[in-house]
């Protein structure tokens, strides 16, 4: 397994797990769509849906998924390779990396590099003592804000109401993010895909469940 | 998940090892040493040991002190550690004016440039802030409890410093990272705007310090477990230069002498004119001096000052107003350590300035005990003893512990799946009170 020599961002951290699945090499100096999933990663309709949508119009944008689990990373890698085989010339801009994104985000991305970040159906960490391990928290939002461009959008979706509340509340409280108004969300093709195209959300719909989303924009702080 | 890591043998007590610390008043008024729970300060103007008074009645901390610092003005001093207390002292009277309780053990402490705030880092990597002044028109948090302002996700913060202009707060962690954050005018709402990350260390970062040549231009210097000292443009997160201590030590000592794991940087200290950086290296009995060229943005080797074989400094300090470099060696919480008197050894290097190197015949050199300012009184107060044999005994055990300690303390331990599950069962993470 080779690690990509990332051009942007800092050095890669010393990994204790040796496998880092990076599919192809990609130039991180261009604007990036950032793709973080947990459970949704295992159902890659998302990849194809978004890939198909963006493959044409935004082929210069790059998507990368970050996943701490080896097996999942391998699976996604296989799916990407399959998509590339079935659609020659496409899906070169999608990749997956096995890493602890919560610790090493600044190692992978430069300041103000990302235009979008996705957190789809993240682990709820129900126990109060594990709340600090949630992927959305005031602390981590500092880092996500750092790697995002001003104007970039953060998308979160979950079927766990309490987690949805939590994520929304963190984003509302954080000074570097502002709410995206409902009209804008409705008009955003990406959002539509998230709530219908991922197998996870399809499953939720089948079971008559609800999803909770929080979509916010990265803003800059006005100094008084 | 496959576990390819090697399980490190658990050396009993090695993880608890608490090195002795030294800090110098910026104007040279006093010097303080922390060893275990004891704080020892010496008034250099009066030539007398200081007796600390604590408003709570107790003399000092009840468990190992992990961090101490003077404020830039010199008016305040802070100490914090394993007893989950942060104590703030006024340095004119050495009276403790505030005792702050932390929920977790504290690993780093800092005082803001204008003496308004104290920040401390706990073992979860969260940095907390407390306002110091009571009667102000400014908004103070309700009942003045510590407010969390930023965090290094699940990491231990090893060093925390404010930039000289007070605009930034820099925090370094065990996971090789240094984060530079804008310190806002009203920090009670948190410090959310990250200015940069200084990434480059390939092992834990053990110490950071700001250094400057002029009012407008300051830089960050760091030392780490990767045996490097690095110079940074912290505003942009740019690595300007890296000095490989291991390579130099290899040259100086010969290939057989250097042991890979024991050349971590223990502490760094800039001279008051920014021209030198003193480096304390785990398992090296002496201090390495680097020339710090802030115009050319380079670090280069100057000389080593070797001390007696058994003396390895655990902490360094200097003041803005004098050319003395204070060094201390000592430790607490060591296996088999007698609970009685905690001893340290203090050695001072004089002429800690670049221009002294070319002119004087001696340049920077270690002072003999008899030449130490206020000689016996100071050494007795800070060391705890003048008895050479007793000291040698104690320091020999410190030496042994030092060789394994830093590695165990700061490098993330790897446990087998079984052991990890076992540890989880015993864990008792209380919920975070709001």
XYZ file of C-alpha atoms in Angstrom:
658
model
C 0.000 0.000 0.000
C 1.427 3.311 -0.842
C 0.573 6.503 0.880
C -0.112 9.345 -1.443
C 2.527 12.008 -1.306
C 0.088 14.728 -0.551
C 1.091 17.952 -2.132
C -1.153 20.161 -0.083
C -1.487 20.044 3.663
C 1.234 18.908 6.006
C 3.082 15.677 6.435
C 1.168 12.469 6.919
C 1.160 11.278 10.500
C 3.031 8.207 11.506
C 0.377 5.512 11.253
C 0.401 2.561 13.529
C -1.821 0.621 11.171
C 0.115 0.075 7.986
C -2.712 0.023 5.482
C -3.566 3.266 3.817
C -5.728 2.692 0.796
C -5.431 5.584 -1.543
C -6.872 4.924 -4.932
C -4.712 6.604 -7.485
C -2.876 9.780 -6.789
C -4.663 13.050 -6.748
C -3.625 16.633 -6.747
C -4.908 18.190 -3.575
C -3.996 21.657 -4.666
C -7.327 21.953 -6.404
C -10.580 22.660 -4.691
C -11.944 19.704 -2.941
C -15.141 18.103 -2.005
C -14.621 16.284 1.204
C -16.539 13.192 1.846
C -16.709 11.692 5.278
C -19.015 8.859 6.010
C -19.306 6.120 8.492
C -22.182 3.730 8.038
C -23.030 5.257 4.681
C -19.614 4.326 3.337
C -20.630 0.708 3.205
C -23.407 1.482 0.794
C -21.816 3.226 -2.058
C -24.859 4.271 -3.965
C -23.741 7.608 -2.666
C -20.562 7.423 -4.631
C -22.283 6.587 -7.861
C -25.068 9.055 -7.306
C -22.762 11.905 -6.525
C -20.193 10.676 -8.961
C -22.689 10.648 -11.768
C -23.956 14.046 -10.839
C -20.598 15.681 -10.545
C -18.663 13.556 -12.969
C -19.718 15.730 -15.807
C -19.921 19.252 -14.578
C -17.383 19.376 -11.815
C -14.763 16.960 -12.998
C -11.948 19.045 -11.642
C -13.252 18.802 -8.110
C -11.928 15.956 -6.062
C -13.693 13.866 -3.517
C -12.066 11.938 -0.769
C -13.615 9.692 1.791
C -12.059 9.137 5.167
C -12.757 6.015 7.124
C -11.011 4.544 10.159
C -12.075 0.963 9.523
C -9.851 -1.156 7.310
C -12.591 -3.401 6.004
C -14.811 -0.517 5.027
C -11.990 1.280 3.318
C -11.144 -1.799 1.344
C -14.759 -2.228 0.345
C -15.098 1.329 -0.846
C -11.845 1.051 -2.717
C -13.187 -1.992 -4.537
C -16.371 -0.173 -5.423
C -14.475 2.803 -6.784
C -12.271 0.572 -8.870
C -15.349 -1.196 -10.168
C -16.970 2.093 -11.080
C -13.854 3.157 -12.914
C -13.708 -0.104 -14.782
C -17.358 0.167 -15.795
C -17.067 3.833 -16.719
C -13.670 4.454 -18.274
C -12.329 7.931 -17.756
C -14.666 8.638 -14.888
C -14.398 8.433 -11.130
C -10.744 9.323 -11.222
C -11.523 12.140 -8.893
C -12.906 10.025 -6.084
C -10.786 8.339 -3.517
C -10.805 6.878 -0.064
C -8.282 7.026 2.745
C -8.078 4.933 5.890
C -7.274 7.311 8.678
C -8.447 8.727 11.941
C -9.858 11.886 10.431
C -10.669 13.338 13.807
C -7.027 13.476 14.749
C -5.374 14.109 11.419
C -7.590 16.464 9.402
C -4.971 19.217 9.331
C -2.416 16.702 8.075
C -4.462 16.019 4.969
C -5.905 19.388 4.110
C -4.563 22.904 3.924
C -6.204 25.938 5.404
C -9.383 26.877 3.497
C -9.098 24.032 1.024
C -12.477 22.304 1.156
C -15.699 23.489 -0.416
C -17.930 20.843 1.121
C -17.843 18.427 3.996
C -20.290 15.583 4.518
C -21.051 13.793 7.753
C -23.573 11.111 6.944
C -25.164 9.016 9.660
C -22.235 9.295 12.062
C -21.867 7.200 15.194
C -24.194 8.605 17.836
C -22.011 7.699 20.856
C -25.010 7.629 23.110
C -23.262 7.429 26.453
C -22.587 10.797 27.971
C -18.988 9.932 28.631
C -18.509 9.267 24.936
C -20.046 12.492 23.768
C -16.620 13.978 23.352
C -15.897 11.328 20.718
C -18.675 12.523 18.467
C -17.469 13.600 15.074
C -19.251 16.947 15.401
C -18.258 18.915 18.477
C -17.269 22.495 19.218
C -13.623 21.439 19.291
C -13.650 19.622 15.998
C -15.695 22.324 14.317
C -12.698 24.634 14.888
C -10.648 22.261 12.764
C -13.317 21.704 10.131
C -13.717 25.483 9.847
C -9.960 25.771 9.407
C -9.835 23.421 6.425
C -12.953 24.837 4.812
C -13.142 27.840 2.493
C -15.315 30.722 3.587
C -18.637 30.014 1.898
C -18.073 26.278 2.020
C -20.968 24.107 3.155
C -21.089 21.443 5.826
C -23.795 18.764 5.467
C -24.856 16.541 8.337
C -27.608 13.980 8.358
C -28.681 11.346 10.841
C -31.663 9.229 11.739
C -30.956 9.592 15.447
C -32.927 12.565 16.698
C -30.743 13.270 19.699
C -27.635 13.311 17.576
C -29.352 15.543 15.045
C -30.148 17.981 17.831
C -26.586 17.831 19.065
C -25.026 18.496 15.690
C -27.397 21.342 14.921
C -26.798 22.861 18.315
C -23.011 22.709 17.965
C -23.145 24.303 14.546
C -25.517 27.014 15.747
C -23.256 27.841 18.663
C -20.078 27.881 16.628
C -19.156 31.412 15.530
C -17.641 30.308 12.229
C -20.793 28.671 10.865
C -24.156 30.129 9.959
C -27.423 28.412 9.089
C -28.228 27.833 5.455
C -31.811 28.902 4.934
C -34.413 26.320 4.013
C -34.960 27.722 0.512
C -31.313 27.319 -0.311
C -31.260 23.780 1.028
C -34.262 22.855 -1.084
C -32.550 24.238 -4.140
C -29.302 22.401 -3.458
C -29.047 19.302 -5.644
C -26.478 17.794 -3.334
C -28.868 17.831 -0.413
C -31.535 16.067 -2.433
C -29.106 13.301 -3.209
C -28.114 12.891 0.398
C -31.585 12.306 1.593
C -32.725 10.065 -1.233
C -29.763 8.506 -2.878
C -27.845 6.991 -0.041
C -28.862 3.479 0.778
C -28.805 4.452 4.402
C -31.479 7.077 3.918
C -33.458 4.715 1.703
C -33.384 2.192 4.480
C -34.582 4.800 6.926
C -37.416 5.770 4.582
C -38.446 2.132 4.200
C -38.642 1.755 7.943
C -40.754 4.856 8.205
C -38.041 6.697 10.039
C -37.112 10.297 9.940
C -33.863 11.957 9.098
C -32.518 15.064 10.707
C -30.205 17.321 8.825
C -28.128 20.325 9.727
C -26.597 22.267 6.883
C -24.402 25.236 7.601
C -22.123 27.621 5.787
C -18.582 28.479 6.821
C -18.379 32.238 7.404
C -15.629 34.580 8.469
C -15.717 36.319 11.813
C -16.142 40.061 11.654
C -13.739 41.609 14.100
C -15.417 44.317 16.135
C -8.834 -4.419 13.086
C -5.396 -5.929 12.860
C -3.107 -4.891 15.642
C 0.407 -4.708 14.345
C 1.795 -2.621 17.149
C 4.310 -3.998 19.575
C 3.096 -4.208 23.128
C 5.396 -2.195 25.326
C 6.229 -3.749 28.654
C 4.652 -1.826 31.473
C 7.454 -0.457 33.566
C 5.900 0.142 36.916
C 5.785 3.776 37.793
C 7.575 4.941 34.689
C 4.458 6.575 33.387
C 4.065 8.523 36.583
C 7.517 10.016 36.515
C 7.274 13.761 37.091
C 10.360 15.771 36.137
C 11.577 18.688 38.227
C 10.811 22.071 36.653
C 12.454 25.455 36.862
C 11.134 28.900 35.946
C 12.807 32.302 36.168
C 11.135 35.622 36.870
C 11.387 37.715 33.673
C 13.130 40.564 35.482
C 15.372 38.298 37.487
C 13.601 38.936 40.794
C 13.260 35.299 41.680
C 13.574 31.741 40.521
C 11.248 28.836 41.227
C 11.714 25.081 41.191
C 8.901 22.534 41.314
C 9.644 18.974 42.411
C 6.766 16.619 43.070
C 4.151 18.583 44.978
C 6.697 21.038 46.314
C 7.184 24.549 45.079
C 10.435 26.155 46.071
C 11.117 29.772 45.263
C 14.114 31.965 45.956
C 14.123 35.739 46.071
C 17.218 36.766 44.162
C 17.018 40.413 45.192
C 16.796 39.777 48.893
C 18.977 36.687 48.732
C 16.518 34.649 50.762
C 14.260 31.669 50.218
C 10.620 32.519 49.774
C 7.950 31.208 52.066
C 4.786 30.647 50.116
C 1.447 31.401 51.670
C -1.683 29.761 50.470
C -5.058 31.244 51.348
C -6.479 27.779 51.796
C -4.182 27.107 54.688
C -2.227 24.373 52.977
C 1.271 25.149 51.834
C 1.123 23.958 48.282
C 0.014 21.223 45.926
C -0.778 17.707 47.066
C 0.499 15.827 44.040
C 3.146 16.248 41.357
C 3.320 19.674 39.764
C 3.410 19.289 35.993
C 3.663 22.871 34.800
C 4.809 26.232 36.123
C 5.245 29.630 34.543
C 5.742 33.303 35.293
C 3.620 35.835 33.451
C 5.412 38.126 31.019
C 5.080 41.039 33.424
C 6.494 38.965 36.245
C 3.631 39.915 38.534
C 2.071 36.469 38.526
C 3.174 32.860 38.740
C 1.091 29.770 38.039
C 1.545 26.148 39.074
C -0.610 23.137 38.197
C -0.484 19.383 38.085
C -1.711 15.988 39.123
C -3.738 17.201 42.083
C -6.093 18.827 39.517
C -5.399 22.248 40.954
C -4.168 25.371 39.230
C -2.717 27.873 41.656
C -2.022 31.481 40.784
C 0.453 33.374 42.938
C 1.398 37.017 43.224
C 5.153 37.169 42.966
C 5.687 40.184 45.198
C 4.212 38.543 48.252
C 4.231 34.918 47.008
C 0.702 34.646 48.231
C -1.637 32.298 46.412
C -4.456 34.473 45.154
C -6.500 31.868 43.264
C -6.878 28.147 43.376
C -8.811 26.722 40.446
C -10.103 23.161 40.364
C -9.812 21.193 37.167
C -11.822 18.042 36.510
C -8.822 16.223 35.200
C -5.104 16.345 35.818
C -3.406 19.362 34.306
C -0.537 19.074 31.831
C 0.190 22.680 30.855
C -0.489 26.187 32.124
C -0.043 29.726 30.761
C -0.880 33.283 31.733
C -2.084 35.755 29.112
C 0.138 38.687 28.212
C -1.875 41.279 30.120
C -2.193 39.128 33.270
C -5.933 38.909 32.714
C -6.405 35.208 32.093
C -4.951 31.885 33.104
C -5.256 28.982 30.718
C -4.644 25.353 31.593
C -4.775 22.107 29.627
C -6.192 18.868 31.006
C -5.353 15.316 30.099
C -8.166 15.164 27.517
C -6.452 17.886 25.531
C -8.992 20.549 26.461
C -7.730 24.048 27.207
C -9.662 25.922 29.901
C -9.619 29.613 30.705
C -10.279 31.543 33.884
C -10.494 35.305 34.323
C -8.251 36.586 37.032
C -9.512 40.002 37.860
C -12.645 40.331 39.945
C -13.891 43.860 39.696
C -14.245 44.746 36.086
C -16.840 46.116 33.771
C -15.975 43.367 31.327
C -18.139 40.321 31.205
C -16.995 37.604 33.547
C -18.397 34.124 33.211
C -21.065 33.260 35.750
C -19.370 32.346 39.054
C -16.073 32.482 37.188
C -15.800 28.792 36.484
C -13.235 27.645 33.915
C -14.518 27.913 30.370
C -13.237 25.594 27.668
C -11.776 27.587 24.807
C -10.260 24.983 22.520
C -9.118 21.383 22.401
C -6.743 18.967 20.769
C -9.008 16.015 20.135
C -8.092 13.181 22.487
C -4.500 14.224 22.815
C -2.321 15.428 25.642
C -1.107 19.007 25.440
C 2.526 19.128 26.424
C 3.238 22.824 26.128
C 1.195 26.005 25.836
C 2.430 29.547 25.271
C 1.024 32.949 24.374
C 2.721 34.869 21.564
C 4.605 37.975 22.762
C 2.008 40.319 21.219
C -0.781 38.369 22.875
C -2.580 37.772 19.597
C -2.097 34.040 19.535
C -2.011 31.032 21.809
C 0.103 28.090 20.699
C -0.517 24.555 21.945
C 1.593 21.486 21.252
C 0.511 17.892 21.694
C 1.617 14.340 21.915
C 0.292 13.615 18.431
C 3.057 15.558 16.692
C 0.976 18.705 16.216
C 1.335 22.354 17.103
C -1.775 24.478 16.766
C -1.668 28.268 16.677
C -5.009 29.860 17.487
C -6.142 33.468 17.488
C -6.662 34.557 21.072
C -9.748 36.778 20.893
C -10.427 39.960 22.854
C -13.234 38.162 24.600
C -11.883 34.656 25.050
C -14.793 33.538 27.217
C -16.621 32.598 24.037
C -13.781 30.333 23.039
C -10.800 30.542 20.723
C -12.270 29.112 17.549
C -10.198 30.631 14.798
C -7.179 28.545 14.080
C -4.397 30.577 12.519
C -2.231 27.665 11.503
C -0.961 24.228 12.261
C 2.789 23.790 12.480
C 3.175 20.254 11.209
C 6.471 18.530 10.698
C 7.486 16.764 13.873
C 7.469 13.023 13.449
C 6.986 12.277 17.107
C 5.459 13.964 20.156
C 6.169 17.659 20.571
C 7.596 18.167 24.042
C 8.152 21.904 24.282
C 7.480 25.137 22.417
C 8.638 28.672 22.952
C 8.280 31.992 21.204
C 11.380 33.968 20.410
C 11.848 37.336 18.762
C 14.445 39.672 17.412
C 12.269 42.737 17.538
C 8.823 43.859 18.645
C 7.273 43.001 15.335
C 8.933 39.799 14.405
C 8.555 36.704 16.452
C 8.945 33.039 15.711
C 8.116 29.745 17.298
C 10.696 27.140 18.263
C 9.767 23.596 19.181
C 11.473 20.446 20.416
C 10.179 16.922 20.099
C 10.532 13.218 20.624
C 11.929 12.964 17.107
C 15.100 14.547 18.450
C 14.705 17.715 16.411
C 14.480 21.383 17.228
C 12.404 23.295 14.695
C 11.981 26.940 13.802
C 8.565 28.073 12.553
C 6.849 31.018 10.951
C 3.795 30.383 13.078
C 1.529 32.904 11.349
C 1.665 30.815 8.201
C 2.412 27.434 9.678
C 5.680 27.254 7.773
C 8.588 25.160 8.891
C 11.651 27.365 8.433
C 14.409 25.089 9.648
C 14.982 21.775 11.387
C 17.979 20.954 13.497
C 18.716 17.251 13.851
C 20.001 16.811 17.367
C 20.482 13.082 16.913
C 22.906 13.570 14.041
C 24.938 16.065 16.013
C 25.011 13.838 19.063
C 26.141 11.014 16.846
C 29.057 13.128 15.662
C 29.963 14.236 19.140
C 29.616 10.996 21.008
C 30.430 8.438 18.391
C 28.029 5.876 16.957
C 28.052 3.439 19.843
C 27.030 5.936 22.439
C 23.821 7.168 20.951
C 20.704 5.234 21.701
C 17.859 6.000 19.359
C 15.095 6.224 21.862
C 16.778 8.418 24.399
C 17.501 11.565 22.433
C 14.105 13.198 22.794
C 14.219 16.919 23.455
C 13.356 17.478 27.112
C 13.243 21.259 27.078
C 14.308 24.304 25.091
C 14.998 27.839 26.199
C 15.840 30.915 24.122
C 18.348 33.493 25.308
C 16.946 36.941 26.043
C 18.250 38.403 22.795
C 16.860 35.583 20.687
C 20.262 34.630 19.379
C 20.681 31.312 21.151
C 18.549 28.330 21.980
C 19.556 26.039 24.807
C 18.445 22.445 24.368
C 18.096 19.829 27.096
C 18.215 16.326 25.690
C 16.927 13.271 27.449
C 19.951 11.228 28.556
C 22.558 13.839 27.636
C 24.502 15.204 30.579
C 24.762 18.798 29.540
C 23.120 21.417 27.426
C 23.415 21.917 23.681
C 23.513 25.486 22.443
C 22.164 26.318 19.012
C 22.618 29.586 17.213
C 19.278 30.962 16.184
C 19.502 33.204 13.123
C 16.088 34.791 12.887
C 17.033 36.891 9.878
C 18.410 34.003 7.861
C 15.801 31.755 9.524
C 18.213 29.024 10.415
C 19.211 26.989 13.415
C 22.792 25.814 13.662
C 25.026 24.118 16.133
C 27.132 26.289 18.412
C 28.521 24.201 21.218
C 27.706 21.728 23.918
C 28.246 22.471 27.555
C 28.914 19.186 29.245
C 28.306 18.756 32.903
C 29.151 15.901 35.245
C 28.070 12.529 33.858
C 25.257 12.084 36.306
C 23.645 15.449 35.641
C 20.901 15.525 33.018
C 18.753 18.652 33.096
C 15.014 18.044 33.126
C 14.036 21.681 32.708
C 15.566 24.996 31.563
C 14.728 28.626 32.252
C 16.091 32.078 31.676
C 14.963 35.603 32.374
C 14.796 38.601 30.061
C 17.071 40.669 32.174
C 20.005 38.436 32.884
C 22.404 36.184 31.057
C 21.895 33.206 33.313
C 20.478 29.924 32.109
C 18.949 27.965 34.970
C 18.898 24.200 34.762
C 17.487 21.671 37.183
C 17.559 17.920 37.446
C 15.139 15.943 39.530
C 12.048 13.805 39.524
C 9.239 12.576 41.690
C 6.842 9.650 41.514
C 9.646 7.308 40.657
C 9.490 3.664 41.539
C 11.023 2.929 44.932
C 11.493 6.589 45.679
C 11.693 7.449 49.348
C 8.707 9.588 50.190
C 10.849 11.800 52.338
C 12.738 14.797 51.092
C 12.604 15.349 47.359
C 15.960 16.423 46.082
C 16.936 18.318 42.994
C 20.212 19.530 41.636
C 20.465 23.022 40.235
C 23.214 24.134 37.870
C 23.502 27.522 36.276
C 25.118 28.429 33.007
C 26.342 31.940 32.698
C 27.008 34.188 29.696
C 23.973 32.754 27.936
C 24.191 35.184 25.055
C 25.657 34.922 21.611
C 28.104 37.773 21.707
C 29.819 36.310 24.709
C 31.035 33.401 22.657
C 33.488 35.224 20.468
C 34.742 37.806 22.933
C 35.303 35.977 26.195
C 37.700 33.114 26.517
C 35.066 31.132 28.346
C 31.758 32.186 26.846
C 28.770 30.251 28.214
C 29.951 28.006 31.036
C 28.611 26.239 34.068
C 28.989 28.044 37.349
C 30.672 26.353 40.237
C 28.458 26.058 43.301
C 30.530 28.638 45.071
C 29.934 31.177 42.308
C 26.174 30.729 42.248
C 24.337 33.927 43.269
C 23.678 33.681 47.007
C 25.456 30.331 46.777
C 24.551 28.018 49.612
C 21.302 29.675 50.551
C 19.964 29.403 47.024
C 21.156 25.881 46.427
C 19.808 24.653 49.731
C 16.451 26.286 49.158
C 15.989 24.994 45.635
C 17.734 21.648 45.895
C 16.564 20.649 49.313
C 19.996 19.587 50.399
C 23.659 20.399 50.096
C 24.766 16.880 50.880
C 26.630 15.687 47.829
C 26.420 11.941 48.544
C 22.711 12.006 49.214
C 22.244 13.930 46.029
C 24.275 11.541 43.979
C 22.166 8.639 45.169
C 18.944 10.356 44.328
C 20.110 11.651 41.001
C 21.396 8.268 39.941
C 17.886 6.892 40.264
C 16.482 9.897 38.463
C 18.926 9.230 35.682
C 17.776 5.672 35.325
C 14.137 6.684 35.292
C 14.828 9.459 32.789
C 16.184 7.066 30.245
C 12.892 5.251 29.942
C 10.414 7.802 31.135
C 9.891 10.292 28.420
C 9.332 7.637 25.866
C 6.737 5.888 27.989
C 5.059 9.064 29.041
C 4.531 10.704 25.745
C 4.573 8.031 23.126
C 1.140 6.556 22.752
C 1.062 3.151 24.345
C -0.020 0.220 22.258
C -2.071 -2.410 23.960
C -3.246 -5.782 22.694
C -6.967 -6.123 22.016
C -7.400 -8.021 25.277
C -5.511 -5.539 27.357
C -7.454 -2.677 25.780
C -10.771 -4.266 26.712
C -9.498 -4.828 30.214
C -8.508 -1.189 30.526
C -11.883 -0.033 29.213
C -13.661 -1.955 31.923
C -11.718 -0.219 34.605
C -12.177 3.253 33.167
C -14.283 5.763 34.979
C -14.975 8.728 32.720
C -17.318 10.983 34.574
C -19.654 13.004 32.462
C -18.547 16.515 31.633
C -20.394 18.895 33.907
C -21.781 21.958 32.201
